[in-house]
Amino acid sequence: MKKLNDWINRGLPDLCDQMSETLGGACNLCSKDGRVNMSTRKSAYEALDSLLEVLFPGCYAREQFDTCDVSLFVGNHMRHAAAILGKLLEFAFRHRCDIGLCDGGCDCETMAADTVIHLLEQLPDIHAVLMTDVRAAYQGDPAAVSVNEIVLSYPGIEAVATHRIAHELYLHGVPLIPRIMSERAHHRTGIDIHPGASIGKGFFIDHGTGVVIGETCRIGENVKLYQGVTLGALSFARDESGNPVKGVKRHPDIEDSVTIYAGATILGGDTVIGHHSIIGGNVWLTHSVPPYSKVFLNPPKHCVVNWDPNGNGGKGE
Amino acid sequence: MKKLNDWINRGLPDLCDQMSETLGGACNLCSKDGRVNMSTRKSAYEALDSLLEVLFPGCYAREQFDTCDVSLFVGNHMRHAAAILGKLLEFAFRHRCDIGLCDGGCDCETMAADTVIHLLEQLPDIHAVLMTDVRAAYQGDPAAVSVNEIVLSYPGIEAVATHRIAHELYLHGVPLIPRIMSERAHHRTGIDIHPGASIGKGFFIDHGTGVVIGETCRIGENVKLYQGVTLGALSFARDESGNPVKGVKRHPDIEDSVTIYAGATILGGDTVIGHHSIIGGNVWLTHSVPPYSKVFLNPPKHCVVNWDPNGNGGKGE
Amino acid sequence: MKKLNDWINRGLPDLCDQMSETLGGACNLCSKDGRVNMSTRKSAYEALDSLLEVLFPGCYAREQFDTCDVSLFVGNHMRHAAAILGKLLEFAFRHRCDIGLCDGGCDCETMAADTVIHLLEQLPDIHAVLMTDVRAAYQGDPAAVSVNEIVLSYPGIEAVATHRIAHELYLHGVPLIPRIMSERAHHRTGIDIHPGASIGKGFFIDHGTGVVIGETCRIGENVKLYQGVTLGALSFARDESGNPVKGVKRHPDIEDSVTIYAGATILGGDTVIGHHSIIGGNVWLTHSVPPYSKVFLNPPKHCVVNWDPNGNGGKGE
């Protein structure tokens, strides 16, 4: 490694200068105090894990604990989560000020404190809703043997539990952190729920990989999705400078007791799927359907031919 | 953070009490000894990693080792896996007793010991089958340069290796742990194979994200799947209380030498895909097809229009 | 655990011998020095993380740092990455010699040094291209609030940043490491881009789970993909021994300013998607289309029926 070591000593310093200069323009990507980065992400994950431990201590606890005294465990983890979130939300609010996204004069510290307190006060309600989600999973999947199995191993529960926390932060206008949390669930489960989406109780996502639920979706109660379902935008408006107009309703509404099978794509802010409808797999739908609808693909063309399996094993058509 | 700190000291204790009370009903989610939780999950991952090291020491070893003496390495890791799995399976069997899913009187410790011994004794056979899977990957993907590249970087191999271990535990009736292992592979690879599925040798999943293989699937030899393929349930029966009936055959059979392209969905316990068939991408199939079938989607409608690319870049239709 | 412990002491040693013997044939999976394994993978991840920190210090830094002196930070991380990569690439080149994939007489150390130096010298250019990708994400997603949010939480950026690094290594013929890097991004984001693919600037993948981009794809500038898009092979030739012929153009070309919606599958080395085309969701396309094309699925069959939602909640058809 002599050649490389020589270069590291002699060639690299100039390259570093060049790289630093190049980065100059990207220093808008730095927070003023260098605190909004991967270490923020790590803290957000730690806060999220603690909140999940509070919501399902019997399953999400990361260590053995005395189940006779759940209150000690819950108390410790709420304190821990509150302390981390307090600092984290303050960074995040300040960062929004730094990059000029607020109109100035925010009391970032108080906003952070109020939001943390509000979130923690919601935990009993969030827990109650999550228990309806767990029950929906148990009733919706013949392969589920016990409730513990669902909480310990179903990715849909982790994604929805994360969403119900991130959504509270989103409603309080917290920048960055809710998206970091939702992307953590996305990374771990393949389920991408924007923190802005509003989702009723008894929600079950089975398998889940590839599910996308957009920011302005509204989902009713007892809805069931399978893997690969997209609830997305059909198109969006742009302003004069070509940037997309933010904050417009772009994603569909799914009413109560709808089931959507694997790979279906439903798009558009005016699209409403009426209650008790069933949307078949791989359907591509960009308009509303009334309650009690069933929507399917045309059956595929099907042919039986003689072919030589040894001649070409790699045919894709 | 004065406001938040004050609240943590004064407001939080009451909230903790409230939360603990709320959780009361969910203490069915606690194992009696508080041992079936994320720490269980961590142990299951560690056991799985050790078994993978035994199966592919040259690639899955987590540290450098003397390749001249593979037997020392293998011996150490088998002992390590056996010790962890012994405790883990005992917890899991006991937990099933705790929540009333067995008829009582189980000798959980002996069941755990017998299962661990059986699993380890299967490792040479599992290794032999996995080598056929690796060869199938090499022969099925022109991008594969070497066998080592496949074992080191193909998610399909990790998912199938995990499955072949989890399936043995499933066959011995081990609760929780096989699903935790399969969800670990799902989380890491996007490939969701229920531990119940039975899969023949020479099995290759290319790319793999979004693949779902249900509990009662039976897959023959030399089958090849691409990303996004679902082998799932069409519907399922419910008992009087509305819970799904467990244990019924709900997922398809795939016979030998079938290839299924990206995004195809095949559903139903009576569905049989005859040997040497090819199922095209994005097909939605709920009935059987005979051997040597080729099944495709109708070709998509295709239109060429003049449009102004600067006018609206976000059209989704 | 007496039974298990006894077996570990008495039964396991014989099984270890048997397993070691079984593994004999798989010792082709060992590198000569036992260094190409999971510890290699770990080092490749560490090198990749350091390079990402250099490219986006404001977001990807794993610790707080003094943003007034970005050059110190950048210098440290470039040195760190260079040192790790030097060793790693030497292992990888040597391993290729060991398994007989090169024609012998390589100076693996010099090849490693040259490649590392080249990669680091490319970083300013890679950074410039990545900034066009970040801008494309901002302009392509109404849900994006700030550039920092995109770099911190969009999986598409992580996948594309990883790809632009891995692609440089691929162009220099580095074995194993580029695929390990691309699979790391695949594992974290569900986006599977083969290091061989060539991708123009202003590239945006939204959501991303299930995206597959094959080795010989060529993608122009300002292309936008949604989740579940496959740019894959239609079929491939085999040599006399039944192994696929490597190195042939098998994947499509996507020209400038094309948008491809969720779940579309485009296959074949002769397939060219003309510039400014729009490919609708779930389309399956195996032939070329001219510029300014719009390609869609036939609208799905749609029926509204009366059915009893309480009678069977699990209907999949």
XYZ file of N, CA and C in Angstrom, chain B residues 80-255:
528
model
N -22.308 -22.694 20.074
C -22.901 -21.393 20.401
C -24.385 -21.378 20.012
N -24.675 -21.816 18.788
C -26.065 -21.822 18.329
C -26.915 -22.744 19.187
N -26.361 -23.932 19.517
C -27.129 -24.901 20.306
C -27.483 -24.335 21.680
N -26.526 -23.668 22.304
C -26.759 -23.131 23.645
C -27.839 -22.042 23.611
N -27.739 -21.127 22.660
C -28.740 -20.058 22.571
C -30.118 -20.631 22.245
N -30.157 -21.498 21.250
C -31.447 -22.039 20.820
C -32.104 -22.859 21.919
N -31.288 -23.558 22.708
C -31.859 -24.347 23.798
C -32.712 -23.482 24.711
N -32.143 -22.372 25.185
C -32.900 -21.466 26.071
C -34.092 -20.846 25.344
N -33.836 -20.423 24.115
C -34.830 -19.683 23.347
C -36.065 -20.547 23.102
N -35.851 -21.768 22.680
C -36.987 -22.629 22.380
C -37.723 -23.000 23.668
N -36.975 -23.154 24.759
C -37.662 -23.436 26.024
C -38.585 -22.260 26.400
N -38.089 -21.024 26.318
C -38.953 -19.846 26.555
C -40.198 -19.919 25.674
N -39.948 -20.189 24.395
C -41.039 -20.118 23.426
C -42.093 -21.185 23.714
N -41.635 -22.418 23.994
C -42.609 -23.470 24.328
C -43.357 -23.118 25.609
N -42.626 -22.641 26.619
C -43.271 -22.261 27.881
C -44.303 -21.167 27.655
N -43.950 -20.208 26.804
C -44.856 -19.101 26.536
C -46.160 -19.622 25.933
N -46.062 -20.629 25.079
C -47.271 -21.195 24.492
C -48.140 -21.837 25.574
N -47.496 -22.459 26.557
C -48.276 -22.976 27.691
C -48.936 -21.825 28.452
N -48.132 -20.777 28.726
C -48.622 -19.640 29.507
C -49.897 -19.050 28.912
N -49.925 -18.922 27.575
C -51.086 -18.260 26.974
C -52.169 -19.282 26.587
N -51.979 -20.531 27.075
C -53.072 -21.496 26.945
C -53.225 -22.116 25.574
N -52.167 -22.097 24.765
C -52.274 -22.674 23.427
C -51.903 -24.151 23.376
N -51.434 -24.700 24.496
C -51.197 -26.149 24.472
C -52.104 -26.786 25.513
N -52.227 -28.091 25.478
C -53.166 -28.757 26.383
C -52.522 -29.085 27.727
N -51.398 -28.417 28.042
C -50.823 -28.577 29.375
C -49.924 -29.794 29.470
N -49.191 -29.822 30.548
C -48.363 -30.996 30.788
C -47.209 -31.203 29.820
N -46.846 -30.131 29.076
C -45.704 -30.292 28.177
C -44.416 -30.300 28.994
N -43.467 -31.043 28.525
C -42.119 -30.967 29.073
C -41.322 -30.041 28.144
N -41.468 -28.754 28.408
C -40.937 -27.749 27.473
C -39.431 -27.906 27.302
N -38.742 -28.238 28.402
C -37.296 -28.330 28.320
C -36.861 -29.447 27.379
N -37.502 -30.608 27.517
C -37.149 -31.735 26.647
C -37.526 -31.449 25.198
N -38.705 -30.821 25.003
C -39.095 -30.481 23.639
C -38.051 -29.562 23.001
N -37.576 -28.604 23.792
C -36.564 -27.681 23.271
C -35.287 -28.437 22.908
N -34.833 -29.295 23.821
C -33.591 -30.045 23.573
C -33.725 -30.906 22.317
N -34.833 -31.638 22.223
C -35.018 -32.518 21.066
C -35.014 -31.722 19.760
N -35.658 -30.571 19.792
C -35.757 -29.787 18.565
C -34.401 -29.229 18.158
N -33.644 -28.742 19.131
C -32.319 -28.204 18.809
C -31.429 -29.299 18.227
N -31.447 -30.449 18.874
C -30.607 -31.549 18.383
C -31.012 -31.925 16.956
N -32.320 -32.031 16.756
C -32.793 -32.380 15.408
C -32.339 -31.340 14.380
N -32.528 -30.067 14.714
C -32.153 -29.007 13.756
C -30.674 -29.111 13.395
N -29.821 -29.253 14.416
C -28.390 -29.297 14.132
C -28.022 -30.541 13.303
N -28.713 -31.619 13.595
C -28.427 -32.829 12.801
C -28.847 -32.675 11.338
N -29.783 -31.794 11.087
C -30.207 -31.545 9.705
C -29.226 -30.655 8.938
N -28.282 -29.998 9.627
C -27.480 -28.973 8.946
C -26.729 -29.486 7.718
N -26.125 -30.696 7.774
C -25.456 -31.153 6.549
C -26.428 -31.250 5.367
N -27.638 -31.759 5.608
C -28.616 -31.848 4.521
C -29.048 -30.458 4.053
N -29.265 -29.556 5.014
C -29.670 -28.195 4.639
C -28.569 -27.556 3.788
N -27.314 -27.797 4.187
C -26.205 -27.251 3.404
C -26.226 -27.773 1.973
N -26.478 -29.069 1.834
C -26.482 -29.658 0.489
C -27.572 -29.019 -0.368
N -28.746 -28.809 0.214
C -29.837 -28.194 -0.543
C -29.495 -26.748 -0.891
N -28.904 -26.032 0.055
C -28.549 -24.630 -0.208
C -27.530 -24.513 -1.339
N -26.635 -25.503 -1.439
C -25.675 -25.443 -2.544
C -26.393 -25.568 -3.897
N -27.509 -26.317 -3.921
C -28.281 -26.370 -5.180
C -28.959 -25.024 -5.449
N -29.344 -24.328 -4.391
C -29.935 -22.997 -4.558
C -28.899 -22.015 -5.101
N -27.673 -22.104 -4.571
C -26.614 -21.209 -5.032
C -26.307 -21.478 -6.508
N -26.239 -22.754 -6.870
C -25.993 -23.081 -8.280
C -27.126 -22.571 -9.168
N -28.358 -22.689 -8.680
C -29.498 -22.189 -9.463
C -29.370 -20.684 -9.681
N -28.880 -19.970 -8.682
C -28.687 -18.525 -8.830
C -27.609 -18.240 -9.871
N -26.533 -19.006 -9.805
C -25.441 -18.780 -10.754
C -25.918 -19.034 -12.180
N -26.713 -20.094 -12.335
C -27.176 -20.433 -13.682
C -28.353 -19.574 -14.116
N -28.992 -18.917 -13.168
C -30.194 -18.153 -13.502
C -29.969 -16.668 -13.669
N -28.759 -16.192 -13.416
C -28.532 -14.746 -13.483
C -27.233 -14.439 -14.222
N -27.355 -13.874 -15.439
C -26.153 -13.546 -16.211
C -25.267 -12.521 -15.507
N -25.819 -11.771 -14.562
C -25.019 -10.762 -13.878
C -24.119 -11.365 -12.800
N -24.354 -12.617 -12.422
C -23.562 -13.232 -11.346
C -22.174 -13.596 -11.852
N -21.150 -13.106 -11.188
C -19.783 -13.339 -11.636
C -19.160 -14.551 -10.945
N -19.471 -14.762 -9.660
C -18.889 -15.898 -8.949
C -19.863 -16.377 -7.886
N -19.631 -17.610 -7.413
C -20.488 -18.179 -6.377
C -20.364 -17.356 -5.095
N -19.175 -16.910 -4.803
C -18.980 -16.114 -3.586
C -19.783 -14.832 -3.633
N -19.816 -14.201 -4.814
C -20.605 -12.984 -4.962
C -22.066 -13.271 -4.629
N -22.548 -14.417 -5.060
C -23.946 -14.779 -4.810
C -24.208 -14.928 -3.319
N -23.341 -15.700 -2.639
C -23.587 -15.925 -1.214
C -23.389 -14.629 -0.418
N -22.417 -13.835 -0.827
C -22.138 -12.599 -0.071
C -23.168 -11.504 -0.333
N -23.784 -11.496 -1.512
C -24.595 -10.301 -1.802
C -25.980 -10.554 -2.357
N -26.394 -11.810 -2.578
C -27.735 -12.000 -3.117
C -28.757 -12.157 -1.999
N -29.731 -11.258 -1.935
C -30.713 -11.360 -0.854
C -31.515 -12.658 -0.920
N -31.717 -13.180 -2.128
C -32.468 -14.425 -2.253
C -31.823 -15.566 -1.481
N -30.497 -15.617 -1.493
C -29.811 -16.697 -0.777
C -30.005 -16.542 0.735
N -29.864 -15.326 1.235
C -30.073 -15.114 2.673
C -31.489 -15.509 3.074
N -32.471 -15.099 2.251
C -33.870 -15.389 2.592
C -34.133 -16.889 2.572
N -33.606 -17.587 1.561
C -33.876 -19.020 1.446
C -33.105 -19.799 2.515
N -31.873 -19.392 2.811
C -31.112 -20.057 3.877
C -31.856 -19.905 5.208
N -32.329 -18.694 5.487
C -33.108 -18.470 6.704
C -34.353 -19.343 6.706
N -35.029 -19.394 5.553
C -36.250 -20.194 5.483
C -35.978 -21.672 5.768
N -34.913 -22.195 5.229
C -34.678 -23.638 5.385
C -34.412 -23.980 6.863
N -33.854 -23.043 7.603
C -33.698 -23.227 9.058
C -35.044 -23.075 9.768
N -35.741 -21.970 9.477
C -37.012 -21.682 10.156
C -38.034 -22.783 9.890
N -38.012 -23.320 8.666
C -38.975 -24.369 8.308
C -38.797 -25.615 9.182
N -37.543 -25.972 9.492
C -37.312 -27.120 10.384
C -37.939 -26.879 11.755
N -37.774 -25.655 12.272
C -38.355 -25.337 13.577
C -39.884 -25.361 13.505
N -40.415 -24.855 12.394
C -41.866 -24.860 12.188
C -42.404 -26.292 12.213
N -41.706 -27.187 11.511
C -42.161 -28.579 11.450
C -42.177 -29.226 12.838
N -41.335 -28.712 13.754
C -41.325 -29.230 15.122
C -42.275 -28.466 16.042
N -43.114 -27.614 15.456
C -44.120 -26.935 16.249
C -43.591 -25.840 17.155
N -42.394 -25.330 16.875
C -41.857 -24.258 17.719
C -42.671 -22.988 17.495
N -43.211 -22.380 18.547
C -43.946 -21.129 18.383
C -42.993 -19.935 18.273
N -43.460 -18.862 17.684
C -42.813 -17.541 17.655
C -41.470 -17.482 16.918
N -40.517 -18.352 17.303
C -39.144 -18.199 16.815
C -39.025 -18.318 15.286
N -39.696 -19.313 14.661
C -39.569 -19.376 13.191
C -40.081 -18.106 12.515
N -41.183 -17.545 13.012
C -41.722 -16.319 12.431
C -40.786 -15.137 12.671
N -40.158 -15.093 13.841
C -39.193 -14.024 14.103
C -38.030 -14.131 13.115
N -37.576 -15.361 12.862
C -36.483 -15.550 11.903
C -36.920 -15.165 10.484
N -38.112 -15.589 10.094
C -38.524 -15.288 8.719
C -38.744 -13.782 8.547
N -39.240 -13.121 9.596
C -39.423 -11.668 9.494
C -38.090 -10.941 9.483
N -37.072 -11.545 10.059
C -35.757 -10.930 9.987
C -35.266 -10.943 8.545
N -35.451 -12.070 7.884
C -35.083 -12.134 6.466
C -35.957 -11.174 5.656
N -37.244 -11.111 5.990
C -38.155 -10.198 5.287
C -37.662 -8.752 5.436
N -37.350 -8.382 6.666
C -36.856 -7.028 6.939
C -35.563 -6.744 6.176
N -34.686 -7.737 6.095
C -33.395 -7.495 5.458
C -33.452 -7.579 3.936
N -34.400 -8.354 3.389
C -34.385 -8.628 1.956
C -35.656 -8.229 1.220
N -36.729 -7.930 1.956
C -38.006 -7.683 1.292
C -38.695 -8.955 0.817
N -38.145 -10.115 1.172
C -38.711 -11.406 0.769
C -39.394 -12.035 1.978
N -40.701 -12.275 1.873
C -41.513 -12.716 2.995
C -41.949 -14.161 2.758
N -41.213 -15.097 3.316
C -41.549 -16.519 3.168
C -42.043 -17.036 4.508
N -43.292 -17.473 4.580
C -43.785 -18.026 5.843
C -43.037 -19.329 6.139
N -42.635 -19.529 7.399
C -41.863 -20.734 7.724
C -42.584 -22.032 7.374
N -43.890 -21.982 7.222
C -44.629 -23.199 6.889
C -44.456 -23.674 5.458
N -44.075 -22.781 4.553
C -44.001 -23.151 3.136
C -42.982 -24.258 2.922
N -43.289 -25.195 2.045
C -42.302 -26.247 1.730
C -41.730 -25.979 0.339
N -40.417 -25.983 0.244
C -39.729 -25.514 -0.966
C -38.666 -26.511 -1.386
N -38.747 -26.970 -2.633
C -37.793 -27.947 -3.159
C -36.426 -27.343 -3.445
N -35.498 -28.211 -3.862
C -34.134 -27.729 -4.066
C -33.988 -26.945 -5.372
N -32.851 -26.298 -5.536
C -32.612 -25.514 -6.757
C -33.538 -24.315 -6.864
N -33.854 -23.692 -5.738
C -34.822 -22.580 -5.715
C -34.071 -21.250 -5.808
N -34.512 -20.385 -6.722
C -33.825 -19.105 -6.885
C -34.833 -17.956 -6.943
N -34.625 -16.974 -6.066
C -35.423 -15.747 -6.109
C -34.494 -14.629 -6.537
N -34.741 -14.023 -7.688
C -33.866 -12.943 -8.158
C -34.433 -11.590 -7.688
N -33.554 -10.738 -7.198
C -33.916 -9.402 -6.694
C -34.774 -9.513 -5.432
N -35.978 -10.005 -5.591
C -36.719 -10.504 -4.435
C -37.636 -9.535 -3.712
N -37.381 -8.238 -3.758
C -38.204 -7.320 -2.979
C -39.684 -7.528 -3.301
N -40.483 -7.681 -2.253
C -41.919 -7.797 -2.427
C -42.429 -9.210 -2.641
N -41.537 -10.193 -2.698
C -42.000 -11.582 -2.819
C -42.730 -12.003 -1.545
N -43.889 -12.648 -1.700
C -44.636 -13.189 -0.567
C -44.978 -14.647 -0.865
N -44.597 -15.543 0.029
C -44.896 -16.971 -0.129
C -45.634 -17.430 1.120
N -46.889 -17.857 0.942
C -47.759 -18.142 2.072
C -47.481 -19.460 2.767
N -48.097 -19.600 3.940
C -47.812 -20.705 4.855
C -48.010 -22.084 4.240
N -49.040 -22.260 3.421
C -49.356 -23.615 2.948
C -48.942 -23.835 1.488
N -48.048 -22.986 0.991
C -47.493 -23.195 -0.350
C -46.665 -24.469 -0.398
N -46.721 -25.139 -1.547
C -45.766 -26.225 -1.812
C -45.090 -25.912 -3.133
N -43.783 -25.795 -3.095
C -43.015 -25.403 -4.269
C -42.078 -26.548 -4.633
N -42.095 -26.944 -5.910
C -41.277 -28.065 -6.374
C -39.812 -27.696 -6.525
N -39.104 -28.469 -7.366
C -37.674 -28.253 -7.564
C -37.422 -27.316 -8.745
N -36.299 -26.614 -8.663
C -35.850 -25.758 -9.770
C -36.861 -24.701 -10.173
N -37.492 -24.123 -9.186
C -38.432 -23.034 -9.430
C -37.686 -21.713 -9.311
N -38.087 -20.750 -10.149
C -37.426 -19.445 -10.164
C -38.474 -18.350 -10.059
N -38.302 -17.454 -9.094
C -39.231 -16.345 -8.915
C -38.472 -15.034 -9.073
N -39.152 -14.043 -9.606
C -38.587 -12.694 -9.618
C -39.268 -11.832 -8.549
N -38.779 -10.636 -8.422
C -39.294 -9.700 -7.417
C -40.812 -9.508 -7.526
N -41.434 -9.266 -6.375
C -42.841 -8.887 -6.367
C -43.826 -10.007 -6.636
N -43.357 -11.259 -6.673
C -44.286 -12.372 -6.890
C -45.014 -12.710 -5.585
N -46.339 -12.836 -5.659
C -47.130 -13.263 -4.511
C -47.697 -14.653 -4.749
N -47.455 -15.550 -3.818
C -48.130 -16.857 -3.807
C -49.000 -16.848 -2.560
N -50.263 -16.424 -2.726
C -51.060 -16.080 -1.553
C -52.402 -16.777 -1.469
N -53.209 -16.304 -0.510
C -54.527 -16.882 -0.271
C -55.578 -16.111 -1.047
N -56.565 -16.843 -1.566
C -57.644 -16.220 -2.317
C -58.744 -15.774 -1.378
N -59.003 -16.543 -0.403
C -60.039 -16.239 0.583
C -59.849 -17.236 1.692
N -60.531 -17.014 2.785
C -60.407 -17.996 3.856
C -61.696 -18.045 4.668
N -61.920 -19.183 5.264
C -63.133 -19.403 6.046
C -62.992 -18.795 7.439
N -64.114 -18.432 8.038
C -64.130 -17.921 9.407
C -64.990 -18.826 10.291
N -64.628 -18.855 11.580
C -65.465 -19.626 12.492
C -66.617 -18.754 13.003
N -67.443 -19.299 13.918
C -68.633 -18.562 14.384
C -68.285 -17.211 15.000
N -67.114 -17.128 15.650
C -66.781 -15.852 16.283
C -66.063 -14.902 15.317
N -66.034 -15.258 14.060
C -65.483 -14.328 13.067
C -63.989 -14.409 12.901
N -63.353 -15.306 13.671
C -61.910 -15.462 13.496
C -61.631 -16.416 12.338
N -60.524 -16.183 11.643
C -60.235 -17.076 10.522
C -59.919 -18.481 11.030
N -60.349 -19.462 10.266
C -60.012 -20.849 10.586
C -58.549 -21.077 10.213
N -57.787 -21.533 11.188
C -56.350 -21.711 10.964
C -56.091 -23.108 10.380
N -54.968 -23.251 9.712
C -54.478 -24.577 9.349
C -55.053 -25.173 8.076
N -55.876 -24.423 7.342
C -56.429 -24.931 6.087
C -55.437 -24.632 4.945
N -55.388 -25.477 3.938
C -54.563 -25.228 2.741
C -55.152 -24.029 1.987
N -54.391 -22.940 1.922
C -54.921 -21.700 1.339
C -54.074 -21.165 0.187
N -52.870 -21.717 0.040
C -51.916 -21.130 -0.912
C -51.589 -22.134 -2.016
N -51.139 -21.661 -3.169
C -50.995 -22.528 -4.341
C -49.846 -23.531 -4.249
N -49.892 -24.500 -5.163
C -48.774 -25.407 -5.398
C -48.091 -24.999 -6.698
N -46.770 -24.941 -6.645
C -45.981 -24.623 -7.837
C -45.159 -25.856 -8.141
N -45.379 -26.480 -9.293
C -44.655 -27.717 -9.605
C -43.234 -27.413 -10.105
